[in-house]
Each structure stands twice: as structure tokens, then as C-alpha cells.
Amino acid sequence: ITAIFFAWKIRNFVSNHSFYKYWFLFYIIFGLTFFSGSFGHLLYNYTGISGKYVSWYLGIIFPYFVEVASIKIHPNVDKRKTLMKFPIIKLVLFIFLQTAIILHYGENLTSEKGVLISSLSSVVGMGICLGLISPFYQRRIDQNFKFFWISTLFQVGAGIIQIIKLNIHPYFDRNDLSHLLIVFSLIIYFKALKGLYNNDKFIAIA
């Protein structure tokens, strides 16, 4: 719901900058990922592990839009076309790997194994674009890019919570806490996007 809300908030930005078109799509697909995932959990007794397939594939797709958005504003316009090949190759490769795992394990597939590829897609794509490239853009383009790499701290925190299985309360377990941190990251994304939109020089880049 939070992701769809922010997609609605930036809808008017889309027509002025291709960068925002891809962030709009990111928010939409991200929201659908968690929405479909919730149904996968809710209907697990009826659908089994196959009920989670949709969320796993969507989890591979949503980082793609952030990757493309990052390339669309690369200062070297001539390199953009070459760099665009990498998100496409990554997307195809990870979808292939996800499908291979599903076919290989079949009914013996567990959630832990099934979600591995989509999680890796997010770590690689979002990690590189927000954690590594954003500091570069912060220096070269606009200070608002700092909010993108700051958001990765919340994502790392969410990952650590899941790894160490930190449950602070029976009614607020590690899933609730990690999801709360992810919501915070969505809010920080929006803060960065809104700040960038107010910079006329940034809008003129792409």
C-alpha cells in the first residue's frame, strides 16, 4: 500500500523526466511484489509453494527499474546505451535461474531456496545503484542523492534482522520489524525523488 501511495504521489513527475517513469514503475511492481507475496502466505495451505512464484518473479523485476533509472541520468550520455545492456542481461539471467530452481526442486522447493534468487537480484541491483552509484551522483549531480544511499542502511538492517532471526516480541516478530524498515526506505526514496524534482538542472539531464 505504501509503495502504491508513493507511485501515485510521483505520477505527475513522470511526464517531465524519464528517470521518474522508471521510479514510478518500481513503486508499482514493488507494491505488487509484497501484495502477491501476502496472498502466497495466506493461501499457502491451498496453493502450496507455487502460490509464491509470482512474488518471486516480481522480486526479480522491480530492481530492474531502479537500475535503468540510474543509467538514464549517467553524466556520460554516450555510455548510457552501452550500460543499458547490463540491467537487461541481469534480468534475463535471474529469471532463468529462478525458473531453473523451480523446475529442479519441484514440490520439494522450500521458501528459503525459492526466494534466494529474487533476494539476490535486489541486493545486487539496489545495492549497486543506491549504495555505490548514488554517492557518485551526489557529488556530480545533486545532494539529494544522499538519501538513496542512506536508504540502503535500512535495507541492510532489514536483512540482518532476518539473518539473525531477531524477534523482539511475539506480536512483532522479525518479519514485522524488517518490513517496517523497508517502509522507511520507501519514504526516503520519495524524499530524494521530490528533492531532485525541484532541481531544474537535474530535470534537464535526460
mmCIF file of C-alpha atoms in Angstrom, residues 29-112:
data_model
loop_
_atom_site.group_PDB
_atom_site.id
_atom_site.type_symbol
_atom_site.label_atom_id
_atom_site.label_comp_id
_atom_site.label_asym_id
_atom_site.label_seq_id
_atom_site.Cartn_x
_atom_site.Cartn_y
_atom_site.Cartn_z
ATOM 1 C CA ILE A 29 5.971 -3.527 -9.113
ATOM 2 C CA PHE A 30 7.409 -3.349 -5.593
ATOM 3 C CA GLY A 31 3.902 -2.957 -4.193
ATOM 4 C CA LEU A 32 2.597 -5.836 -6.304
ATOM 5 C CA THR A 33 5.513 -7.995 -5.118
ATOM 6 C CA PHE A 34 4.536 -7.699 -1.481
ATOM 7 C CA PHE A 35 0.805 -7.816 -2.278
ATOM 8 C CA SER A 36 1.155 -11.100 -4.160
ATOM 9 C CA GLY A 37 3.545 -12.378 -1.510
ATOM 10 C CA SER A 38 0.960 -11.800 1.210
ATOM 11 C CA PHE A 39 -1.535 -13.910 -0.715
ATOM 12 C CA GLY A 40 1.114 -16.578 -1.135
ATOM 13 C CA HIS A 41 1.423 -16.792 2.649
ATOM 14 C CA LEU A 42 -2.305 -16.511 3.277
ATOM 15 C CA LEU A 43 -3.271 -19.228 0.797
ATOM 16 C CA TYR A 44 -0.277 -21.487 1.350
ATOM 17 C CA ASN A 45 -2.434 -24.375 2.570
ATOM 18 C CA TYR A 46 -4.343 -24.263 -0.729
ATOM 19 C CA THR A 47 -1.711 -23.306 -3.293
ATOM 20 C CA GLY A 48 1.418 -24.722 -1.682
ATOM 21 C CA ILE A 49 4.783 -23.295 -2.664
ATOM 22 C CA SER A 50 3.516 -22.383 -6.145
ATOM 23 C CA GLY A 51 1.486 -19.563 -4.602
ATOM 24 C CA LYS A 52 4.750 -17.702 -4.015
ATOM 25 C CA TYR A 53 6.046 -17.908 -7.577
ATOM 26 C CA VAL A 54 4.515 -14.596 -8.671
ATOM 27 C CA SER A 55 6.114 -12.624 -5.828
ATOM 28 C CA TRP A 56 9.495 -14.256 -6.513
ATOM 29 C CA TYR A 57 9.454 -13.249 -10.175
ATOM 30 C CA LEU A 58 8.227 -9.742 -9.390
ATOM 31 C CA GLY A 59 11.035 -9.523 -6.832
ATOM 32 C CA ILE A 60 13.476 -10.041 -9.694
ATOM 33 C CA ILE A 61 11.800 -7.407 -11.846
ATOM 34 C CA PHE A 62 11.424 -4.364 -9.575
ATOM 35 C CA PRO A 63 15.197 -3.689 -9.141
ATOM 36 C CA TYR A 64 15.458 -3.507 -12.942
ATOM 37 C CA PHE A 65 13.589 -0.197 -12.997
ATOM 38 C CA VAL A 66 15.923 1.389 -10.439
ATOM 39 C CA GLU A 67 18.908 0.165 -12.448
ATOM 40 C CA VAL A 68 17.556 1.695 -15.656
ATOM 41 C CA ALA A 69 16.654 4.959 -13.895
ATOM 42 C CA SER A 70 20.231 5.224 -12.621
ATOM 43 C CA ILE A 71 21.673 4.703 -16.098
ATOM 44 C CA LYS A 72 19.278 7.205 -17.706
ATOM 45 C CA ILE A 73 20.963 10.038 -15.796
ATOM 46 C CA HIS A 74 24.568 8.961 -16.236
ATOM 47 C CA PRO A 75 26.647 12.118 -16.913
ATOM 48 C CA ASN A 76 28.247 10.490 -19.961
ATOM 49 C CA VAL A 77 25.392 10.340 -22.459
ATOM 50 C CA ASP A 78 27.407 8.205 -24.903
ATOM 51 C CA LYS A 79 27.824 5.450 -22.292
ATOM 52 C CA ARG A 80 24.141 5.169 -21.452
ATOM 53 C CA LYS A 81 23.299 2.880 -24.382
ATOM 54 C CA THR A 82 26.154 0.513 -23.516
ATOM 55 C CA LEU A 83 25.346 0.478 -19.809
ATOM 56 C CA MET A 84 21.687 -0.308 -20.544
ATOM 57 C CA LYS A 85 22.721 -3.794 -21.645
ATOM 58 C CA PHE A 86 23.672 -4.813 -18.103
ATOM 59 C CA PRO A 87 20.210 -4.488 -16.471
ATOM 60 C CA ILE A 88 18.667 -6.414 -19.369
ATOM 61 C CA ILE A 89 21.254 -9.213 -19.155
ATOM 62 C CA LYS A 90 20.839 -9.374 -15.368
ATOM 63 C CA LEU A 91 17.046 -9.525 -15.655
ATOM 64 C CA VAL A 92 17.082 -12.359 -18.191
ATOM 65 C CA LEU A 93 19.759 -14.275 -16.273
ATOM 66 C CA PHE A 94 17.964 -14.075 -12.928
ATOM 67 C CA ILE A 95 14.608 -15.054 -14.420
ATOM 68 C CA PHE A 96 16.343 -18.058 -15.996
ATOM 69 C CA LEU A 97 17.948 -19.003 -12.663
ATOM 70 C CA GLN A 98 14.639 -18.634 -10.818
ATOM 71 C CA THR A 99 12.897 -20.864 -13.340
ATOM 72 C CA ALA A 100 15.719 -23.421 -13.166
ATOM 73 C CA ILE A 101 15.431 -23.643 -9.384
ATOM 74 C CA ILE A 102 11.659 -24.090 -9.532
ATOM 75 C CA LEU A 103 11.919 -26.829 -12.141
ATOM 76 C CA HIS A 104 14.822 -28.547 -10.392
ATOM 77 C CA TYR A 105 13.274 -28.811 -6.938
ATOM 78 C CA GLY A 106 9.625 -29.099 -7.964
ATOM 79 C CA GLU A 107 7.413 -29.956 -4.996
ATOM 80 C CA ASN A 108 10.466 -30.183 -2.740
ATOM 81 C CA LEU A 109 11.225 -26.489 -3.154
ATOM 82 C CA THR A 110 11.254 -24.524 0.109
ATOM 83 C CA SER A 111 10.577 -20.829 0.614
ATOM 84 C CA GLU A 112 14.168 -20.268 1.706
#
